[in-house]
Short mmCIF file of C-alpha atoms and ligand atoms in Angstrom, two decimals:
data_model
loop_
_atom_site.label_atom_id
_atom_site.label_comp_id
_atom_site.label_asym_id
_atom_site.label_seq_id
_atom_site.Cartn_x
_atom_site.Cartn_y
_atom_site.Cartn_z
CA MET A 1 71.09 -5.38 148.06
CA THR A 2 68.33 -4.00 150.29
CA GLN A 3 68.91 -2.75 153.80
CA PRO A 4 66.66 -4.14 156.58
CA ASP A 5 63.92 -1.63 157.38
CA THR A 6 64.64 -0.36 160.89
CA THR A 7 62.30 2.60 160.89
CA THR A 8 59.03 0.70 161.41
CA THR A 9 60.07 -2.04 163.85
CA PRO A 10 60.19 -1.02 167.52
CA ALA A 11 63.56 -0.96 169.24
CA PRO A 12 64.15 -4.42 170.69
CA PHE A 13 64.33 -4.71 174.50
CA ALA A 14 65.65 -7.47 176.70
CA ALA A 15 62.78 -9.97 176.97
CA THR A 16 64.26 -11.71 179.96
CA ILE A 17 62.75 -11.36 183.42
CA PRO A 18 65.33 -10.20 185.99
CA ASP A 19 65.45 -12.26 189.19
CA HIS A 20 64.80 -9.29 191.48
CA TRP A 21 61.56 -8.54 189.56
CA GLN A 22 60.42 -12.10 190.11
CA ARG A 23 61.29 -11.89 193.85
CA MET A 24 59.33 -8.67 194.17
CA ALA A 25 56.36 -10.31 192.40
CA ARG A 26 56.41 -13.33 194.75
CA ALA A 27 56.53 -11.07 197.78
CA LYS A 28 53.33 -9.41 196.51
CA GLY A 29 51.41 -12.60 195.68
CA TYR A 30 52.20 -12.91 191.96
CA ARG A 31 54.45 -14.62 189.45
CA ILE A 32 55.67 -12.89 186.28
CA THR A 33 54.88 -15.22 183.36
CA ARG A 34 56.20 -13.04 180.55
CA ARG A 35 57.05 -9.55 179.38
CA GLY A 36 54.24 -7.49 177.88
CA ALA A 37 53.83 -5.58 174.64
CA ASP A 38 56.47 -3.01 175.55
CA ARG A 39 59.39 -2.64 177.95
CA TYR A 40 57.17 -1.26 180.74
CA ARG A 41 54.60 -4.05 180.79
CA ILE A 42 54.61 -7.44 182.45
CA VAL A 43 52.07 -10.24 182.71
CA LEU A 44 51.34 -11.25 186.31
CA LEU A 45 49.79 -14.53 187.41
CA CYS A 46 47.76 -14.16 190.62
CA GLU A 47 48.66 -16.83 193.21
CA CYS A 48 45.23 -16.44 194.75
CA CYS A 49 42.97 -17.09 191.74
CA GLY A 50 45.49 -18.45 189.20
CA LEU A 51 44.47 -15.94 186.51
CA GLY A 52 46.78 -13.55 184.69
CA HIS A 53 46.61 -9.84 183.98
CA THR A 54 48.86 -7.24 182.40
CA SER A 55 50.43 -4.73 184.76
CA LYS A 56 53.22 -2.15 184.63
CA ARG A 57 56.68 -2.75 185.99
CA ASN A 58 56.63 0.35 188.17
CA VAL A 59 53.29 -0.70 189.69
CA LEU A 60 54.96 -3.94 190.80
CA MET A 61 58.08 -2.15 192.05
CA ASP A 62 56.50 0.81 193.84
CA HIS A 63 52.98 -0.38 194.74
CA THR A 64 50.99 -3.58 195.16
CA PRO A 65 49.29 -4.70 191.94
CA VAL A 66 45.58 -5.44 192.30
CA CYS A 67 44.27 -8.58 190.60
CA PRO A 68 41.16 -7.54 188.61
CA HIS A 69 39.78 -11.11 188.69
CA CYS A 70 39.95 -11.29 192.49
CA VAL A 71 38.35 -7.85 192.74
CA ARG A 72 35.47 -8.88 190.49
CA ALA A 73 34.98 -12.11 192.47
CA ARG A 74 34.73 -10.04 195.66
CA TRP A 75 32.15 -7.70 194.11
CA GLN A 76 30.15 -10.75 193.11
CA GLU A 77 30.40 -12.29 196.59
CA ASP A 78 29.37 -9.00 198.20
CA ALA A 79 26.36 -8.79 195.88
CA THR A 80 25.23 -12.31 196.82
CA ALA A 81 25.75 -11.63 200.52
CA ALA A 82 23.64 -8.47 200.18
CA GLY A 83 20.85 -10.47 198.50
CA LEU A 84 21.47 -8.95 195.05
CA GLU A 85 22.34 -10.31 191.65
CA TRP A 86 25.61 -9.00 190.20
CA LEU A 87 25.10 -7.60 186.68
CA GLY A 88 28.52 -6.04 186.03
CA ARG A 89 30.33 -2.76 186.45
CA ASP A 90 28.64 0.56 185.93
CA PRO A 91 30.08 1.90 182.65
CA HIS A 92 29.49 5.49 183.86
CA ASP A 93 31.24 5.26 187.24
CA PRO A 94 34.30 3.14 188.15
CA LYS A 95 33.22 3.07 191.82
CA ARG A 96 29.84 1.51 191.06
CA GLY A 97 28.35 -1.81 190.04
CA ARG A 98 25.01 -2.72 188.52
CA TYR A 99 22.77 -5.06 190.50
CA ARG A 100 19.36 -6.73 190.19
CA ALA A 101 17.39 -5.94 193.36
CA PRO A 102 14.99 -8.54 194.86
CA CYS A 103 12.04 -6.53 193.44
CA GLY A 104 13.39 -7.21 189.92
CA HIS A 105 14.58 -3.66 189.15
CA GLU A 106 18.15 -2.84 188.12
CA VAL A 107 20.06 -0.46 190.37
CA SER A 108 23.53 1.10 190.29
CA ARG A 109 25.34 1.38 193.63
CA GLN A 110 28.82 2.16 194.97
CA PHE A 111 30.78 -0.97 195.95
CA GLU A 112 31.29 0.56 199.38
CA LEU A 113 27.55 0.82 199.92
CA ILE A 114 27.10 -2.89 199.13
CA LYS A 115 29.70 -3.69 201.81
CA ARG A 116 27.75 -1.56 204.29
CA ILE A 117 24.56 -3.44 203.38
CA VAL A 118 26.34 -6.76 204.01
CA ALA A 119 27.50 -5.42 207.38
CA GLY A 120 23.89 -4.53 208.19
CA ALA A 121 24.67 -0.81 208.44
CA CYS A 122 22.09 0.18 205.84
CA ALA A 123 19.56 -1.27 203.41
CA LEU A 124 19.07 -1.02 199.68
CA ARG A 125 16.11 1.06 198.63
CA CYS A 126 15.07 0.64 195.02
CA GLU A 127 14.42 4.08 193.51
CA THR A 128 11.87 2.72 191.02
CA CYS A 129 9.78 1.08 193.76
CA GLN A 130 10.22 4.14 195.94
CA ARG A 131 8.99 6.41 193.14
CA THR A 132 5.90 4.19 192.59
CA LYS A 133 5.15 4.31 196.31
CA GLU A 134 5.52 8.09 196.51
CA GLU A 135 3.37 8.56 193.39
CA ALA A 136 0.57 6.50 194.99
CA GLU A 137 0.83 8.50 198.23
CA ALA A 138 0.53 11.75 196.28
CA THR A 139 -2.47 10.45 194.30
CA ALA A 140 -4.17 9.44 197.54
CA ALA A 141 -3.83 13.01 198.80
CA GLY A 142 -5.01 14.60 195.55
CA TRP A 143 -1.58 15.59 194.24
CA THR A 144 0.76 14.47 191.45
CA LEU A 145 4.43 13.79 192.21
CA LEU A 146 6.60 15.80 189.80
CA GLY A 147 10.11 15.02 191.08
CA PRO A 148 12.79 16.15 193.54
CA ALA A 149 12.48 19.56 195.22
CA HIS A 150 14.70 22.34 193.86
CA GLU A 151 14.35 24.88 196.66
CA ARG A 152 13.98 22.70 199.75
CA GLY A 153 16.00 19.79 201.19
CA VAL A 154 16.13 16.09 200.33
CA ASN A 155 13.06 15.33 202.45
CA TYR A 156 10.95 17.46 200.14
CA ARG A 157 9.44 16.71 196.72
CA ARG A 158 7.81 18.83 194.05
CA TYR A 159 4.07 18.15 193.58
CA ARG A 160 1.16 19.49 191.52
CA HIS A 161 -2.22 19.83 193.20
CA ASP A 162 -5.45 18.82 191.42
CA CYS A 163 -6.15 22.57 191.07
CA GLY A 164 -2.97 22.96 188.99
CA HIS A 165 -0.85 24.71 191.62
CA GLU A 166 2.74 23.39 192.06
CA GLN A 167 4.40 23.33 195.46
CA GLU A 168 7.31 21.76 197.34
CA ILE A 169 6.09 19.65 200.26
CA ALA A 170 7.83 17.41 202.80
CA ARG A 171 7.28 13.82 201.79
CA VAL A 172 6.25 12.80 205.30
CA ASN A 173 3.48 15.40 205.20
CA MET A 174 2.27 14.09 201.85
CA ARG A 175 2.23 10.57 203.28
CA THR A 176 0.14 11.61 206.25
CA GLU A 177 -1.80 14.14 204.12
CA ARG A 178 -0.96 17.07 206.33
CA VAL A 179 -0.86 19.25 203.26
CA SER A 180 -2.36 22.62 202.48
CA CYS A 181 -2.41 23.97 198.95
CA ALA A 182 -1.21 27.56 198.67
CA GLY A 183 -2.99 27.82 195.32
CA CYS A 184 -6.58 26.96 196.21
CA GLY A 185 -6.45 26.83 200.00
CA VAL A 186 -7.62 23.22 200.36
CA CYS A 187 -6.10 21.68 203.46
CA TRP A 188 -5.65 18.08 204.48
CA SER A 189 -8.57 17.65 206.86
CA ALA A 190 -10.91 18.56 204.00
CA SER A 191 -10.03 15.64 201.75
CA PRO A 192 -11.53 12.27 202.65
CA SER A 193 -11.51 9.43 200.11
CA PHE A 194 -13.91 6.70 199.10
CA ILE A 195 -13.40 3.01 198.51
CA TYR A 196 -15.92 1.99 195.90
CA CYS A 197 -17.28 -0.95 193.97
CA MET A 198 -18.37 -0.27 190.38
CA ARG A 199 -20.17 -2.52 187.93
CA PHE A 200 -19.41 -2.21 184.22
CA LYS A 201 -21.40 -3.46 181.26
CA LEU A 202 -19.13 -3.56 178.24
CA PRO A 203 -20.22 -4.58 174.73
CA GLY A 204 -19.95 -8.34 174.21
CA LEU A 205 -18.68 -9.07 177.75
CA ARG A 206 -20.24 -10.47 180.91
CA PRO A 207 -20.60 -7.88 183.72
CA LEU A 208 -17.34 -6.82 185.39
CA VAL A 209 -16.71 -5.21 188.76
CA LYS A 210 -14.00 -2.79 189.84
CA LEU A 211 -12.78 -2.18 193.35
CA GLY A 212 -10.85 1.05 193.84
CA PHE A 213 -10.45 4.25 195.80
CA SER A 214 -10.92 7.83 194.77
CA ARG A 215 -11.70 11.20 196.27
CA ASN A 216 -14.53 11.46 193.77
CA PRO A 217 -15.76 8.06 192.48
CA GLU A 218 -18.44 9.62 190.24
CA SER A 219 -15.92 11.75 188.36
CA ARG A 220 -13.40 8.90 188.34
CA MET A 221 -15.91 6.63 186.62
CA ASN A 222 -17.27 9.09 184.09
CA TRP A 223 -14.19 11.12 183.20
CA GLN A 224 -11.23 8.81 183.78
CA LEU A 225 -12.25 5.15 183.65
CA LEU A 226 -14.81 4.95 180.83
CA ARG A 227 -13.14 5.68 177.53
CA THR A 228 -15.02 8.17 175.36
CA PRO A 229 -17.10 5.89 173.15
CA ASP A 230 -17.40 6.30 169.44
CA LEU A 231 -20.83 7.93 168.99
CA PHE A 232 -21.57 5.95 165.85
CA GLU A 233 -21.04 2.68 167.66
CA GLN A 234 -24.28 0.82 168.42
CA ALA A 235 -23.29 -0.76 171.73
CA GLN A 236 -22.14 1.64 174.44
CA PRO A 237 -20.19 0.77 177.60
CA SER A 238 -21.83 1.82 180.86
CA GLY A 239 -20.87 1.93 184.51
CA GLN A 240 -22.66 2.15 187.83
CA ILE A 241 -21.36 2.83 191.34
CA LEU A 242 -22.79 0.07 193.52
CA ARG A 243 -21.40 1.31 196.81
CA SER A 244 -18.81 3.77 198.10
CA ILE A 245 -17.58 4.01 201.67
CA GLN A 246 -16.04 7.24 202.93
CA ILE A 247 -12.59 6.77 204.51
CA ARG A 248 -11.03 9.49 206.65
CA THR A 249 -7.91 10.01 204.55
CA GLY A 250 -6.75 9.05 201.11
CA HIS A 251 -3.72 7.34 202.61
CA LEU A 252 -5.85 5.08 204.77
CA ALA A 253 -8.04 4.34 201.75
CA LEU A 254 -4.96 3.48 199.69
CA CYS A 255 -3.68 1.03 202.33
CA GLN A 256 -7.06 -0.65 202.83
CA GLU A 257 -7.72 -0.93 199.11
CA LYS A 258 -4.30 -2.56 198.54
CA LYS A 259 -5.05 -5.14 201.24
CA MET A 260 -8.44 -5.91 199.72
CA HIS A 261 -6.94 -6.51 196.27
CA ALA A 262 -4.28 -8.79 197.73
CA ALA A 263 -6.97 -10.77 199.60
CA LEU A 264 -9.13 -11.07 196.46
CA ARG A 265 -6.21 -12.22 194.31
CA ARG A 266 -5.45 -14.90 196.92
CA SER A 267 -9.02 -16.12 197.46
CA HIS A 268 -10.35 -15.78 193.88
CA PRO A 269 -7.39 -15.91 191.46
CA GLY A 270 -9.69 -17.16 188.67
CA SER A 271 -11.87 -14.03 188.86
CA VAL A 272 -9.08 -11.57 188.01
CA VAL A 273 -9.88 -10.37 184.46
CA PRO A 274 -6.89 -9.73 182.16
CA ALA A 275 -6.56 -6.14 180.92
CA GLU A 276 -6.81 -7.06 177.22
CA HIS A 277 -10.50 -8.02 177.72
CA TYR A 278 -11.65 -4.57 178.84
CA GLY A 279 -8.79 -2.43 177.46
CA PRO A 280 -10.85 -0.94 174.58
CA TRP A 281 -13.46 0.50 177.00
CA LEU A 282 -11.79 1.06 180.35
CA ASN A 283 -8.79 3.27 180.99
CA VAL A 284 -7.24 1.06 183.69
CA LYS A 285 -4.81 -1.87 183.67
CA SER A 286 -5.87 -3.91 186.73
CA GLU A 287 -8.34 -4.07 189.63
CA ILE A 288 -11.10 -5.51 187.42
CA TYR A 289 -12.85 -8.74 188.42
CA ALA A 290 -15.55 -11.01 187.02
CA GLY A 291 -19.07 -9.94 188.03
CA ASP A 292 -19.58 -12.98 190.26
CA LEU A 293 -17.25 -11.35 192.80
CA GLU A 294 -19.73 -8.51 193.33
CA PRO A 295 -21.28 -9.91 196.57
CA VAL A 296 -17.80 -10.72 197.95
CA ILE A 297 -16.55 -7.16 197.35
CA LEU A 298 -19.74 -5.56 198.71
CA ASP A 299 -19.41 -7.66 201.84
CA MET A 300 -15.79 -6.51 202.24
CA LEU A 301 -16.90 -2.88 201.87
CA ASP A 302 -19.53 -3.35 204.57
CA ARG A 303 -16.85 -4.51 206.98
CA LEU A 304 -14.41 -1.64 206.24
CA ASP A 305 -13.03 0.53 209.01
CA PRO A 306 -13.57 4.18 207.92
CA GLY A 307 -10.84 5.40 210.30
CA ALA A 308 -11.16 7.47 213.46
CA PRO A 309 -12.38 11.04 212.92
CA ALA A 310 -9.62 13.58 212.31
CA PRO A 311 -8.54 15.52 215.42
CA ASP A 312 -9.52 19.21 215.38
ZN1 ZN B 401 43.36 -13.04 191.48
ZN1 ZN B 402 12.22 -2.00 192.66
ZN1 ZN B 403 -4.80 23.55 195.13
#
């Protein structure tokens, strides 16, 4: 006759739910539906949302259990109220959620910050968009954004000048181009920019035009835009600067050029040439139009405001 095996089965515990537990649960907005996997666990049904979750007996007795379903619903509501799409919790930080910002980028933010956005106390700033904006500002001033500053405060960034020198500069100064390079001595008043119109003849394609800005359109065309052609190739791509207008600062040039592109895309959407057409010959992904837009762009350039002269 074999003895029942008592070594592997857990010690049985009273599976009933005492009345005073149930009263405590009701007082805190729950109902206990059953006992959990062990003597310390209980399953609570939330009277607010009607969904159940497992909790611990001492949490019910000594604290107020928090319904995870209600909490998630609130995070979702907050996201919607803040104009964001809720994507879920941040797996790296219990105090954060993941959201889709209106620009389309995914951001991770503290739940508290979302509440402050809903209250109108602050706004969400997408770091990806911000980075793109700061990179463009640096390019306009002749610098490359490297990243956050190590030695200076949060208002500073680390940049590399065209001469190769690296320096920490206040972002506001980069934006307004009040920057002097400690490496080569070039200071801000010495760096105007040009908005240009270029015409390209690429093998097998109708003429194309490019509108852009640069501190040196000639070098931009020859050393950056035109890809080094294969010397054994019969047909060679060629470019020509049709016009370039000097603008007082790179930042002003950047702003004006952006507006011109937006206007062209609105007025002549059919003349925007997809990048795959010119990709083999031109090292650029946009800002290329069909050649018939040439007179339109030249006319825009003629009407450009070059900016007031820099104060001495
Ligand atoms: Zn609930
Ligand atoms: Zn963004
Ligand atoms: Zn320099």
